[in-house]
XYZ file of C-alpha atoms in Angstrom:
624
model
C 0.000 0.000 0.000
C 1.017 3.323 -1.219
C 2.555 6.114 1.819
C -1.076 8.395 0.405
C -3.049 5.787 0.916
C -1.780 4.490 4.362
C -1.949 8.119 5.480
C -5.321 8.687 3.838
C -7.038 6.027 6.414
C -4.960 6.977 9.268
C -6.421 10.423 8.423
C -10.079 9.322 7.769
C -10.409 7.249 11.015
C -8.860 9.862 13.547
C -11.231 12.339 11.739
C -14.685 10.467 11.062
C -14.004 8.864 14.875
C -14.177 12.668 16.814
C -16.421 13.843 14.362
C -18.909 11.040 15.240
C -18.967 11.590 18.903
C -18.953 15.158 18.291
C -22.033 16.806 20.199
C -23.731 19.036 17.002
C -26.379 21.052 19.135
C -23.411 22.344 22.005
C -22.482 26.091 20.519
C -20.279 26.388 23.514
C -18.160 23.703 22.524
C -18.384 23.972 18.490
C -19.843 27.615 18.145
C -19.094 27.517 14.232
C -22.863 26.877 12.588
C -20.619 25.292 9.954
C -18.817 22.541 12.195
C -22.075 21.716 13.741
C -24.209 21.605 10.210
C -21.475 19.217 9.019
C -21.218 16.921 11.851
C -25.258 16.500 11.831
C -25.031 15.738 8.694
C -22.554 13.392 8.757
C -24.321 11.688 11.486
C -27.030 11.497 10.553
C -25.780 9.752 7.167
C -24.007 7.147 8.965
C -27.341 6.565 10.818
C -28.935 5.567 7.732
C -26.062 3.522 6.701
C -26.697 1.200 9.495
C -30.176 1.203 10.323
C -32.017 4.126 8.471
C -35.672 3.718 7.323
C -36.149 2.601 3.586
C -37.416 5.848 1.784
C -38.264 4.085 -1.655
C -41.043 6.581 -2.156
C -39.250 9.773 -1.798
C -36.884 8.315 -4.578
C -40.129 7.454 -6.549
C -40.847 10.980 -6.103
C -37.683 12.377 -7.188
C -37.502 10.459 -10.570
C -41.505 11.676 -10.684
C -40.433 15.325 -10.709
C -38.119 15.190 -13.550
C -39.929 12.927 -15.731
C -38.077 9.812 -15.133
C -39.999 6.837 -14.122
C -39.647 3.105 -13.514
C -41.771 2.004 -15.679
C -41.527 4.552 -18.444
C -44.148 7.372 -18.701
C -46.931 6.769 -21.250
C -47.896 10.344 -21.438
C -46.680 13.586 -22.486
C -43.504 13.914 -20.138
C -40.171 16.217 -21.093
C -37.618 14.962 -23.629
C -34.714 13.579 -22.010
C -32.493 16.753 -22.150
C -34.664 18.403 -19.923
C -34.697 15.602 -17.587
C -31.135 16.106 -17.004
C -30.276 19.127 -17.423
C -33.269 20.007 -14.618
C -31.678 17.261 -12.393
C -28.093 18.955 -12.715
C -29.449 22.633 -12.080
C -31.659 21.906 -9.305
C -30.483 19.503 -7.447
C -27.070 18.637 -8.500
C -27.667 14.669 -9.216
C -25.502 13.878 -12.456
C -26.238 9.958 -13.349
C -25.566 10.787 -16.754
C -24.768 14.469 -17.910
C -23.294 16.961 -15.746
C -23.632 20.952 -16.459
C -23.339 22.748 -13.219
C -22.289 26.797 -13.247
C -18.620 27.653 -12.096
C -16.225 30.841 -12.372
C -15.605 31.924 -15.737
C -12.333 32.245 -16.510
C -12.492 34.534 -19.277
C -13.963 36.903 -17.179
C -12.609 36.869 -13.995
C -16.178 37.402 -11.426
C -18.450 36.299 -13.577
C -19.915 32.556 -14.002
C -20.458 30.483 -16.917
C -21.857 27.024 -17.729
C -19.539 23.886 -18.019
C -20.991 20.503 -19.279
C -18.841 17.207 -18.758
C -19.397 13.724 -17.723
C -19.422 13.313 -13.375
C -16.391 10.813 -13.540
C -16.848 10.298 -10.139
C -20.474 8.537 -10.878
C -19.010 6.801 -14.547
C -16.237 5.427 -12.134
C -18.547 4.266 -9.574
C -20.829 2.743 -11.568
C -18.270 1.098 -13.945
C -16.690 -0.554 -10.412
C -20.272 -2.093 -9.675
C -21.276 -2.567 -13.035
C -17.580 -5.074 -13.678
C -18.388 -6.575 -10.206
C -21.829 -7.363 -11.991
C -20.976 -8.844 -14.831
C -18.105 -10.974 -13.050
C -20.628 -13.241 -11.015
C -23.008 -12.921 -14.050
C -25.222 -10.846 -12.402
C -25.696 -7.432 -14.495
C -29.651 -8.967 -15.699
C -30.479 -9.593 -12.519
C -29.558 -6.147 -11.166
C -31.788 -4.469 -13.727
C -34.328 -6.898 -13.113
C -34.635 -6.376 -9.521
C -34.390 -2.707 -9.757
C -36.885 -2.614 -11.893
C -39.076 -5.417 -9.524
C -37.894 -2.937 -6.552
C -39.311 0.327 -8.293
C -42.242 -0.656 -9.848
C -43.541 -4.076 -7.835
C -43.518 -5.999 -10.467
C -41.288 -8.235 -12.974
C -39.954 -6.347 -16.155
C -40.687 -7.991 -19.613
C -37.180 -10.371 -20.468
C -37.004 -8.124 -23.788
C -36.881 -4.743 -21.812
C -33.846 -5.812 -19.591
C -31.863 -7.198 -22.868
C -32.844 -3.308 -23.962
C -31.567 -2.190 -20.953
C -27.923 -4.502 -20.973
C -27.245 -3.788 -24.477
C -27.970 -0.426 -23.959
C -25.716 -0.396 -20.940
C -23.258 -2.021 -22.809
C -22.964 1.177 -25.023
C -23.071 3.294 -22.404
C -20.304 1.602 -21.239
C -17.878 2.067 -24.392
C -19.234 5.529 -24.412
C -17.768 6.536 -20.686
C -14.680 4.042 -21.057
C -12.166 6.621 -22.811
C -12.739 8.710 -19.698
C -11.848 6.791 -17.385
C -8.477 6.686 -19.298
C -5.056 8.678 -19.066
C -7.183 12.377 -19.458
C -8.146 10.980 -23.050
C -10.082 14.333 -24.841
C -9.944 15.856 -21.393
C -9.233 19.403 -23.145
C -11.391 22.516 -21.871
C -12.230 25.186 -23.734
C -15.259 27.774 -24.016
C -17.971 28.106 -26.475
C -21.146 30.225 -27.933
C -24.285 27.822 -27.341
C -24.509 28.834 -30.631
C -22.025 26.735 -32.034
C -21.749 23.850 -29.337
C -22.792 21.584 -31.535
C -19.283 21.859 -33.281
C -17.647 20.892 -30.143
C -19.949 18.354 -28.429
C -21.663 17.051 -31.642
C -24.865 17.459 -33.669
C -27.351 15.756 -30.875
C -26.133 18.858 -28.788
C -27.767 21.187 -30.584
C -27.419 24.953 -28.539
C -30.998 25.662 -28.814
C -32.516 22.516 -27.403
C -29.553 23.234 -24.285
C -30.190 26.484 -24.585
C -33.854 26.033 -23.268
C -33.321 23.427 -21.232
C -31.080 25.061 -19.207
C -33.399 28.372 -19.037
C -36.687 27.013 -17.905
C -35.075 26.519 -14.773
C -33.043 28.927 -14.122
C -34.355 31.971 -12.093
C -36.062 34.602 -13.680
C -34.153 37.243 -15.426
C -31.254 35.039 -15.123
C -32.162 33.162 -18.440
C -28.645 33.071 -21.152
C -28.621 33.537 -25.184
C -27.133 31.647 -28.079
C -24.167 34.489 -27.576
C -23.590 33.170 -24.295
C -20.927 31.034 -23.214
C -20.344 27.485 -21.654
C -17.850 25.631 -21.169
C -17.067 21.965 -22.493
C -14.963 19.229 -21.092
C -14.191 15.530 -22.583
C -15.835 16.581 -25.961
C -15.162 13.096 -27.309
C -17.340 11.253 -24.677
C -20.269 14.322 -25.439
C -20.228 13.539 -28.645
C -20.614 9.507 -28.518
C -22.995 10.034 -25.083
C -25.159 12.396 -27.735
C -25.249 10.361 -30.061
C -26.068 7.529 -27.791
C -28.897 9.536 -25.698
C -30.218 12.615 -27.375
C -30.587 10.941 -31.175
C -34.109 9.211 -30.069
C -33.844 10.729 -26.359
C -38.120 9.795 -26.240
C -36.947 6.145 -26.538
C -38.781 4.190 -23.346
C -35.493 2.118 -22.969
C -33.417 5.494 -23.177
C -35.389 7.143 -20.276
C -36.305 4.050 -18.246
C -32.426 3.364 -18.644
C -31.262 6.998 -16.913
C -34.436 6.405 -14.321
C -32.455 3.667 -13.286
C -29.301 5.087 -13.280
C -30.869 8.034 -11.071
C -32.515 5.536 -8.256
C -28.803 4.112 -7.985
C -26.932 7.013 -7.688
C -29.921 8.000 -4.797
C -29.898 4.706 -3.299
C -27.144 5.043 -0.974
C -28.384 8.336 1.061
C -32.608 6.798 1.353
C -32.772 2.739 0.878
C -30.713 -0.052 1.824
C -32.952 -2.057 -0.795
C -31.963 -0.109 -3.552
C -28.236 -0.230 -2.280
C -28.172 -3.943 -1.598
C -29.321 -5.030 -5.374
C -26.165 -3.999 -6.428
C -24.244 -6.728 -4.782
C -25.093 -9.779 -5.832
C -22.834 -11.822 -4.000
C -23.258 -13.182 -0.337
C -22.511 -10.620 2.031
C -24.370 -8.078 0.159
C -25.871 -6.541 3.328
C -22.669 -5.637 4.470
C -21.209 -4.462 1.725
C -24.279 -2.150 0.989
C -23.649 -0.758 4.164
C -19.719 -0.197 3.486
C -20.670 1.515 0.009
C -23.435 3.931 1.941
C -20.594 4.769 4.498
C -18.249 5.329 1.450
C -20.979 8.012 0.487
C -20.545 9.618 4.120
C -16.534 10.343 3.664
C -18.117 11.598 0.100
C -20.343 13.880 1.414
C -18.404 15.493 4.475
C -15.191 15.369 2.170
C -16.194 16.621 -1.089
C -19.816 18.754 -0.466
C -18.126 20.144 2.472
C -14.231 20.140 2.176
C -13.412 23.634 3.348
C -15.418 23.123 6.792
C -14.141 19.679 7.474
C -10.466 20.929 6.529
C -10.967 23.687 9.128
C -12.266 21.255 11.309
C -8.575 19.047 10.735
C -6.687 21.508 11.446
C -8.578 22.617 14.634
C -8.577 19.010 16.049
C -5.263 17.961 15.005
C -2.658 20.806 14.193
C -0.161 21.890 16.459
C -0.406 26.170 16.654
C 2.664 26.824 14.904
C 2.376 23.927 12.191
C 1.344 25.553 9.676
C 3.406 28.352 9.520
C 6.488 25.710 9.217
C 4.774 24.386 6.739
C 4.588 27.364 4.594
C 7.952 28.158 5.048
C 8.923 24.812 3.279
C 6.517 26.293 0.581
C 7.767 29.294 0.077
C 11.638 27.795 0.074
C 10.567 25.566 -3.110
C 9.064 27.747 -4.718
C 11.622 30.570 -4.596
C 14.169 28.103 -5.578
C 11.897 27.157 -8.296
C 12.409 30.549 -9.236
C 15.419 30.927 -8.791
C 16.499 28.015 -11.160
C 14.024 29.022 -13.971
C 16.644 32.471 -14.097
C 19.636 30.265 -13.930
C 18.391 28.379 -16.358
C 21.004 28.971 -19.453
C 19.571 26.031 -22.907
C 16.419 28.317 -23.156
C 15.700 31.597 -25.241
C 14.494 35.119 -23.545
C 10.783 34.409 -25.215
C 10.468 30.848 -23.413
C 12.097 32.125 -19.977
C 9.865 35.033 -19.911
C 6.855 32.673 -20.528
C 8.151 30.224 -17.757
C 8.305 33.803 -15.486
C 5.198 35.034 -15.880
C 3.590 31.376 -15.197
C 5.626 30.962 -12.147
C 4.709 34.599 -10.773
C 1.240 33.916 -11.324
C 1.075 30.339 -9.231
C -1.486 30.773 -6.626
C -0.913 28.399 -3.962
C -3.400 26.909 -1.150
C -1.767 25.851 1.628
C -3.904 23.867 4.360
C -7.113 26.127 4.465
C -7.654 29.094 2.370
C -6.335 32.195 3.744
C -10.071 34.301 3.781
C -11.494 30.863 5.405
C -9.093 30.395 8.378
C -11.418 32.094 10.731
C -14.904 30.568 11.850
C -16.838 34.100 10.844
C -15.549 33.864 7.350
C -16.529 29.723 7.397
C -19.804 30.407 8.942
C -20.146 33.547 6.006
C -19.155 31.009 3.542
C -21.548 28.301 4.042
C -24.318 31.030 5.100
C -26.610 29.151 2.372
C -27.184 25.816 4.074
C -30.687 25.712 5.358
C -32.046 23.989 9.042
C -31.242 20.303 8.507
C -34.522 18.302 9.609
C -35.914 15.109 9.083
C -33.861 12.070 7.533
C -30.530 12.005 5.940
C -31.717 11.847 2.351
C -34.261 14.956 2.708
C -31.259 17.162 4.688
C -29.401 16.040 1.855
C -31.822 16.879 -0.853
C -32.408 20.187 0.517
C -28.645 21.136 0.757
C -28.218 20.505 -2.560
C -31.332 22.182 -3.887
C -30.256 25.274 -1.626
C -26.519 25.157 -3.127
C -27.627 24.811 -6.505
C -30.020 27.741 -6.427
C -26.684 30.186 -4.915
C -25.070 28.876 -8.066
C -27.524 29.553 -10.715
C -28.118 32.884 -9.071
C -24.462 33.732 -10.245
C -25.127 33.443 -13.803
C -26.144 36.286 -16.117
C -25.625 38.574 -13.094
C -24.317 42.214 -14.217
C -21.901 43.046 -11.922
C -18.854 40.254 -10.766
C -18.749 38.596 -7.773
C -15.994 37.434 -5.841
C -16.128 34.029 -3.718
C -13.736 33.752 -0.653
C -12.513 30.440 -3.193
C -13.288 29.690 -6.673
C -13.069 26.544 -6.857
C -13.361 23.303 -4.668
C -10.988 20.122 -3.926
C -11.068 17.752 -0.954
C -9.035 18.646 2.302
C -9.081 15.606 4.221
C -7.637 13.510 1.148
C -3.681 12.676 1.405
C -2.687 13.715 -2.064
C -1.899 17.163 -3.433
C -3.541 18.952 -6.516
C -2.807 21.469 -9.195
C -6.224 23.669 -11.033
C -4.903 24.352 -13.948
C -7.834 26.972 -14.569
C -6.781 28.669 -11.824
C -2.790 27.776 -12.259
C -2.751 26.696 -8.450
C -1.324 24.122 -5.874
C -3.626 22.734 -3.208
C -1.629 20.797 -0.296
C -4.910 19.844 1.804
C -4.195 19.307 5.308
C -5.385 15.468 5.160
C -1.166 15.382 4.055
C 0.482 17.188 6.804
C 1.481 14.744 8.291
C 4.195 12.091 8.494
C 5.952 10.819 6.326
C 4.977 13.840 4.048
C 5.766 16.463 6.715
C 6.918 15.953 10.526
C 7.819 19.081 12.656
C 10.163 17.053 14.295
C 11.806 15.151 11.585
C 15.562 17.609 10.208
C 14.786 20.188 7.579
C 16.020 18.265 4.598
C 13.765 15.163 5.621
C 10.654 17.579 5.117
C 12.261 18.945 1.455
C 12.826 15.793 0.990
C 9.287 14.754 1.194
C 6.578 17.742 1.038
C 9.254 20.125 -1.096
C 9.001 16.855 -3.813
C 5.206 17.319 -3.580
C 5.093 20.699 -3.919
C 7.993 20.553 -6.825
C 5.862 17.970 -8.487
C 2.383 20.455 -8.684
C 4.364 23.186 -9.939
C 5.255 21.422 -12.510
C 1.999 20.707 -13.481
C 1.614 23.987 -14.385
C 3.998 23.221 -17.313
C 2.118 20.325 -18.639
C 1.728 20.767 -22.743
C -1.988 20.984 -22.542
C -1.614 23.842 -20.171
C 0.725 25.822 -21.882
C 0.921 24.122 -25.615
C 3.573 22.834 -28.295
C 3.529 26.237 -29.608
C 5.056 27.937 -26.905
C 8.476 26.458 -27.988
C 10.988 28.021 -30.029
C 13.158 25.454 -32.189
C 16.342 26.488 -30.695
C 14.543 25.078 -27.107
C 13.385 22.576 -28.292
C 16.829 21.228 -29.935
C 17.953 22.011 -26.531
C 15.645 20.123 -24.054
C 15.485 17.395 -26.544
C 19.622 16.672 -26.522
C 18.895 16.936 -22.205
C 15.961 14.323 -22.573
C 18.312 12.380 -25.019
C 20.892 12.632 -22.067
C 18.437 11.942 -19.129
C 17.135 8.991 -21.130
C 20.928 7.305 -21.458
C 21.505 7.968 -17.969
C 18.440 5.970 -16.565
C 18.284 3.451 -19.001
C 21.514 2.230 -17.945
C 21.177 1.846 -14.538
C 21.888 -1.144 -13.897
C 19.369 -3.590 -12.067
C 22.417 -5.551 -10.283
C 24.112 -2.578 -9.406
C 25.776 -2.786 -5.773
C 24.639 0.765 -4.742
C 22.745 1.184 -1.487
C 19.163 -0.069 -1.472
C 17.425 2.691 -0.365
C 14.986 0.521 1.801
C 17.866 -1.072 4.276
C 18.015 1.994 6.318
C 20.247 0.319 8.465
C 22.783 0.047 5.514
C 22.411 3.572 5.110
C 22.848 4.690 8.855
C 25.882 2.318 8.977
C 27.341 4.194 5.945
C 26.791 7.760 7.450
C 28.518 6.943 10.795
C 31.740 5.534 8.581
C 32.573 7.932 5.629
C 35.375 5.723 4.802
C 33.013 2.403 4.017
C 30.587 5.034 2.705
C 33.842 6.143 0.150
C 34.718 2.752 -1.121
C 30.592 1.707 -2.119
C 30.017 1.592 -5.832
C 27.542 4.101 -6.275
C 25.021 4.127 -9.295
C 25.587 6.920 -12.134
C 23.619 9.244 -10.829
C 25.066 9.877 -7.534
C 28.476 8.734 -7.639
C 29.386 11.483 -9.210
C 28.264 14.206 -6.988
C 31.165 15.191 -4.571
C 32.744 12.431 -4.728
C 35.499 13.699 -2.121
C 33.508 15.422 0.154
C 31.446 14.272 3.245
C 28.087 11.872 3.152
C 25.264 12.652 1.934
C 21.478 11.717 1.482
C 19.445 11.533 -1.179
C 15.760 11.637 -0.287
C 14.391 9.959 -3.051
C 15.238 7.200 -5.205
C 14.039 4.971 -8.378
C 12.892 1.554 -8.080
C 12.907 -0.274 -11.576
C 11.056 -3.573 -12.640
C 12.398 -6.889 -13.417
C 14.371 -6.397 -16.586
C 12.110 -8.156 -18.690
C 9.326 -5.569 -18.383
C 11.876 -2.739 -19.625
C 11.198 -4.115 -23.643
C 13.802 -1.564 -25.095
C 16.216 1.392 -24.181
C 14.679 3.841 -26.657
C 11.967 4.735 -23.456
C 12.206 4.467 -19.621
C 10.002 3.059 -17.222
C 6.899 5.137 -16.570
C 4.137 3.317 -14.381
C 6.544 0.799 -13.334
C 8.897 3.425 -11.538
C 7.680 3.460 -8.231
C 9.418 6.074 -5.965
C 10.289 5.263 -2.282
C 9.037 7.490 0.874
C 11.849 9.854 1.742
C 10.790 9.669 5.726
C 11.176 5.456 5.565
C 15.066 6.563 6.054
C 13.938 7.912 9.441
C 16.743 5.522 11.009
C 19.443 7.661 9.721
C 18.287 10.951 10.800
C 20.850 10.899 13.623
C 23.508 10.522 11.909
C 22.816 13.390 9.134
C 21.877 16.156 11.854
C 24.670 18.767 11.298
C 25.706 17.053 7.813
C 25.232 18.406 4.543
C 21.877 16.849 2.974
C 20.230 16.966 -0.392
C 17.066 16.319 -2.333
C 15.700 16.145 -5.646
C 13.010 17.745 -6.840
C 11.440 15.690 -9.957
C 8.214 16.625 -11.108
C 5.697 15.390 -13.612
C 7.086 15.427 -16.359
C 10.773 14.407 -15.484
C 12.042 11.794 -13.767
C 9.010 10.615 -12.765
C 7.442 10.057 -16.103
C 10.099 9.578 -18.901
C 7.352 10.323 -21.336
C 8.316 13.951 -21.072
C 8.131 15.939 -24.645
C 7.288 19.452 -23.470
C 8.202 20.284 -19.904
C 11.348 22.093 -19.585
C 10.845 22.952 -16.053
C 12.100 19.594 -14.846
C 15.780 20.211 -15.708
C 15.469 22.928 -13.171
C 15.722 20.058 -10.270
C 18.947 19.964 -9.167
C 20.599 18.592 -6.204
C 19.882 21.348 -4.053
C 21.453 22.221 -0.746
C 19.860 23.271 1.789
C 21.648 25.051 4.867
C-alpha cells in the first residue's frame, strides 16, 4: 500500500471517529454553525447507513419530478435533455450528464456554464457494473431494480434493452476513465456547441433546457458562453442519448441510473441489489458509508479541513509548513533564471507562469477564521428530518446560490473559486486557476513531521510541492507552440541525455538499497566504508570527495524483462520510495550536509516527457 493511501485512512479514522462523537447542538463547545451543520449531517448519514428507514417513495418521487420513471411514462412527459439538465441545475444529481455553473475564466467574477461527464459517478458505476458482470449478475440487477421500483417483474425483452444499452453506455464513458483521453477545456457560444460536443447537442434545445429553470431574469442567449470538457465522450454520449432521447429504454435506462446514484443516502434495498454476491448486506452498508466520507469530504471540504486543522494541528504547524513552501518555490524561481539552454521568449513565458502560481496551503487564507466559514456556508438551510431529505435540501439550496451567479451584471468574488477535498492525502494542481492545493489530510508524516531535520521535510513535502508546480507546465496547459526550435533542440539533446543515464542503470548494481536503512545509517557513521561503495551513475558522481550525503528519493525499476527496449524508460513501473522510511538515519545526518531532488511530472518521474522544460530545473539542491 502506497505512503497516500496508508496516510489517507490513518487520516479518515482519527477524523470520522471525533467527528462522530462530536455533540452538534453544544455552541459552547463547536460555536461555528458550519462545524455543527457538518457533523449533523454526517451523522445522521451514517445513521442511515446502518439502520435508516427505507425511503423508496421519496426516490419514486424524485424520478416523478423530472420525468423519469420506472416504468416509463406513457404520457406527455419532457424529452430527455430536460430531464437532465433540470436534475443537474436543481439539485445537483448527475447519473448521466453533468452541467453545473462555475467561475468563468475569461472573465474573472463572472460565471459560466460547463458541461462534462461526473467521472466520479461513470467510475462508480463502472466498479459495480464489472463486479456485476463478473458473477453474471448485471440482468439480474436491472431486473430487480426494476421489480424494486415498480412491484412488479420487467418484460425479459426490456432488460436485454436495458444490458445492451448499458453495454454502449459503457464504451461511451470508457475513454474517460483513461489517461485524461479528450480531457481538453475550452469555451464556447451555445450557438455553435454543436461543433464541439456534436450534432445531438444542438445549442438551442440546451439552450432552453437550461433556461426554464433557471431563475427569472437570469435566463442566457445563443451568444452566451459554456464551457465543455471531454468533448469526445459528449459527442458519442449524444449520439447515444439525445438521437431518439423519447426512446422508453433510453429514459427508463437513466431512471435507473438516477434511483442508484440515490440509493445510498434513502434505501438499503436499492443499495443492496447492487451486490449480488453473499454478504451483500454488508457491503451495501460499506458503500453507503463510502458516500458519508463523500459527502463530508467533497460537499463540504473547506469546513471539514478547518475542522482538521482545529482538532489535530499543532499552533505553529502551519506556519512551518509554509515556510517549506515558500523555500521551493523561490528556488523554483530561482532556477528558472539560472536556467542557461532556453531563449528570452520561453524564460519570460516560464516567469510570468511561475509569478502567477497561486498556492493553497492547508485552508484558504479568507477561510481560516470561523466568521468567514460560517459567512461562507451562510446558504445551508435547518437540517430536519432524515438524511436523504437534509441532503436533498442542501443541494437544492446550493444549486439555487449557483444559478443565481449566472447572467448577473456586476462580478462577484467568492472567498474560493473553486473546490478540492481537504481531508484527502494527495496534493492537486487547477490548472484553470494555475494553483497548488496541499490539503491538510497530508500534513502529516511521512509527508511532513515538525520534528523530523529540515532536509527530511524537502525531501518529502518540497518533492510534492515541486511535483504540482510542474503541473503547471504540462503541454496541454501551456501548448507545443510555446516552444521556439532552438529550445526545443535544446531540451530534446537533455531528454536524449536523461534517457541514457536511466536506461543504464543497472538492475544488479551494488549501490545502497534505499529501503535497508540500516545500511544507510551504517554508511553515514563511517565515511570511509561510505567512500569505497560503488555508487550508481547518478550519484556517484556528486562530490565524490567530500562528506556523506542523502538523497531523499530514489528509483525503483522492474524486473528487466518488463523494460522491452532502451529507446523509453520506465513510466508506471517506476515506483518512488518514501523519503521519511530513512527515518533511522536521521541521527547521523543532523549537522551534515543533505540533499534532495526535486522531480516533477514530467521528469524523472514520467520519462514520457516531450514538453516540460521545467524539470531540468531540479537539481541537487542544498539546503543550509
Amino acid at each position: 500500500m502506497r505512503s497516500f493511501e496508508k496516510l489517507s485512512i490513518r487520516v479518515h479514522l482519527s477524523f470520522f471517529k471525533r467527528l462522530l462523537v462530536m455533540d452538534h447542538e453544544d455552541t459552547v463547545q463547536t460555536p461555528s454553525r458550519a462545524h455543527r451543520q457538518v457533523a449533523q449531517l454526517v451523522q445522521r448519514c451514517f445513521q442511515q447507513a446502518l439502520s435508516g428507514p427505507d425511503q423508496l417513495d421519496l426516490v419514486r418521487s424524485v424520478m416523478m419530478e423530472h420525468g423519469l420513471t420506472w416504468p416509463p411514462q406513457q404520457q406527455p412527459h419532457p424529452s430527455l435533455l430536460d430531464s437532465l439538465v433540470g436534475l443537474s441545475l436543481t439539485r445537483g444529481l448527475h447519473p448521466l450528464l453533468r452541467i453545473k455553473p462555475g467561475p468563468f475564466a475569461e472573465r474573472p467574477g463572472f460565471y459560466a456554464l460547463h458541461l462534462d461527464v461526473d467521472l466520479v459517478v461513470v467510475n462508480e458505476w463502472n466498479s459495480i457494473r464489472s463486479r456485476l458482470i463478473s458473477k453474471g449478475a448485471l440482468g439480474g440487477f436491472f431486473r430487480d431494480i426494476s421489480v424494486l421500483l415498480s412491484g412488479r417483474e420487467p418484460n425479459p425483452r426490456v432488460i436485454e434493452r436495458l444490458i445492451a444499452l448499458d453495454n454502449m453506455a459503457a464504451t461511451v464513458f470508457l475513454p474517460a476513465l483513461g489517461v485524461q483521453a479528450g480531457a481538453a477545456f475550452s469555451y464556447v457560444r451555445f450557438s455553435s456547441i454543436q461543433d464541439h460536443a456534436g450534432e445531438f447537442f444542438q445549442g438551442r434545445l440546451l439552450l432552453n433546457a437550461v433556461n426554464r429553470v433557471l431563475p427569472e431574469g437570469r435566463n442566457l442567449s445563443q451568444q452566451d458562453k459554456i464551457g465543455v470538457t471531454r468533448s469526445l465522450q459528449l459527442r458519442l454520449l449524444g449520439h447515444l442519448l439525445l438521437r431518439e432521447q423519447y426512446s422508453d429504454t433510453l429514459r427508463g435506462y437513466a431512471a435507473i441510473m438516477l434511483a442508484r446514484q440515490l440509493a445510498h443516502s434513502s434505501s438499503k434495498a436499492l443499495t443492496r441489489i447492487q451486490f449480488s454476491e453473499y454478504g451483500s448486506h454488508i457491503r451495501a452498508v460499506l458503500l453507503s458509508m463510502s458516500g458519508c466520507i463523500t459527502v463530508a469530504a467533497d460537499r463540504f471540504s473547506y469546513a471539514t479541513g478547518d475542522m482538521l486543522i482545529r482538532w489535530f494541528f499543532a499552533p505553529d504547524k502551519m506556519a512551518a509548513v509554509r515556510s517549506v513552501v515558500s523555500r521551493v518555490f523561490n528556488a523554483t524561481h530561482t532556477g528558472w533564471l539560472q536556467l542557461g539552454w532556453t531563449d528570452d521568449v520561453i524564460r519570460e513565458q516560464g516567469l510570468q507562469l511561475i509569478n502567477n502560481f497561486q498556492t493553497l496551503i492547508g485552508r484558504p487564507a479568507n477561510l481560516s477564521t470561523l466568521a468567514q466559514l460560517d459567512s461562507y456556508y451562510s446558504y445551508l438551510p435547518v437540517l430536519r428530518g432524515t438524511f436523504a431529505e437534509m441532503l436533498l435540501s442542501v443541494e437544492r439550496s446550493r444549486a439555487t446560490l449557483a444559478n443565481g451567479l449566472l447572467g448577473a451584471l456586476t462580478p462577484s468574488f467568492p472567498s474560493v473559486p473553486f473546490q478540492v477535498p481537504m481531508i484527502v492525502a494527495n496534493a492537486f494542481y487547477v490548472p484553470t486557476h494555475n494553483a497548488v492545493v496541499v490539503p491538510p489530510a497530508l500534513l502529516f508524516a511521512p509527508f511532513f513531521d515538525q520534528r523530523a531535520p529540515a532536509p527530511m521535510n524537502y525531501g518529502s513535502l518540497g518533492h510534492i510541492i515541486g511535483h504540482e508546480f510542474t503541473h503547471g507546465f504540462d503541454p496541454e496547459y501551456i501548448g507545443e507552440e510555446s516552444w521556439s526550435k532552438q529550445s526545443r533542440s535544446s531540451y530534446n539533446a537533455r531528454l536524449a541525455c536523461l534517457q541514457e543515464l536511466y536506461n543504464n542503470v543497472s538492475l544488479t548494481a551494488t549501490g545502497i538499497p534505499f529501503g535497508d536503512t540500516a545500511r544507510i545509517l551504517s554508511l553515514l557513521q563511517d565515511p570511509v566504508s561510505w567512500r569505497s561503495e560503488p555508487l550508481v551513475a547518478a550519484t556517484s558522481t556528486l562530490h565524490p570527495d567530500g562528506p556523506p550525503w542523502c538523497v531523499l528519493h530514489s528509483l525503483n525499476w522492474p524486473p528487466w524483462e518488463r523494460l522491452n527496449h532502451r529507446s523509453t524508460s520506465p513510466r508506471v513501473e517506476r515506483c518512488a520510495a518514501p523519503p521519511q522510511a530513512a527515518t533511522p538515519c536521521w541521527p547521523a545526518i543532523k549537522g551534515l550536509p543533505a540533499y534532495f531532488t526535486a522531480t516533477g511530472h514530467g521528469g524523472i518521474e514520467n520519462m514520457r516527457i516531450t514538453q516540460n522544460p521545467l524539470v531540468f530545473i531540479a537539481q541537487i539542491t542544498q539546503w543550509k
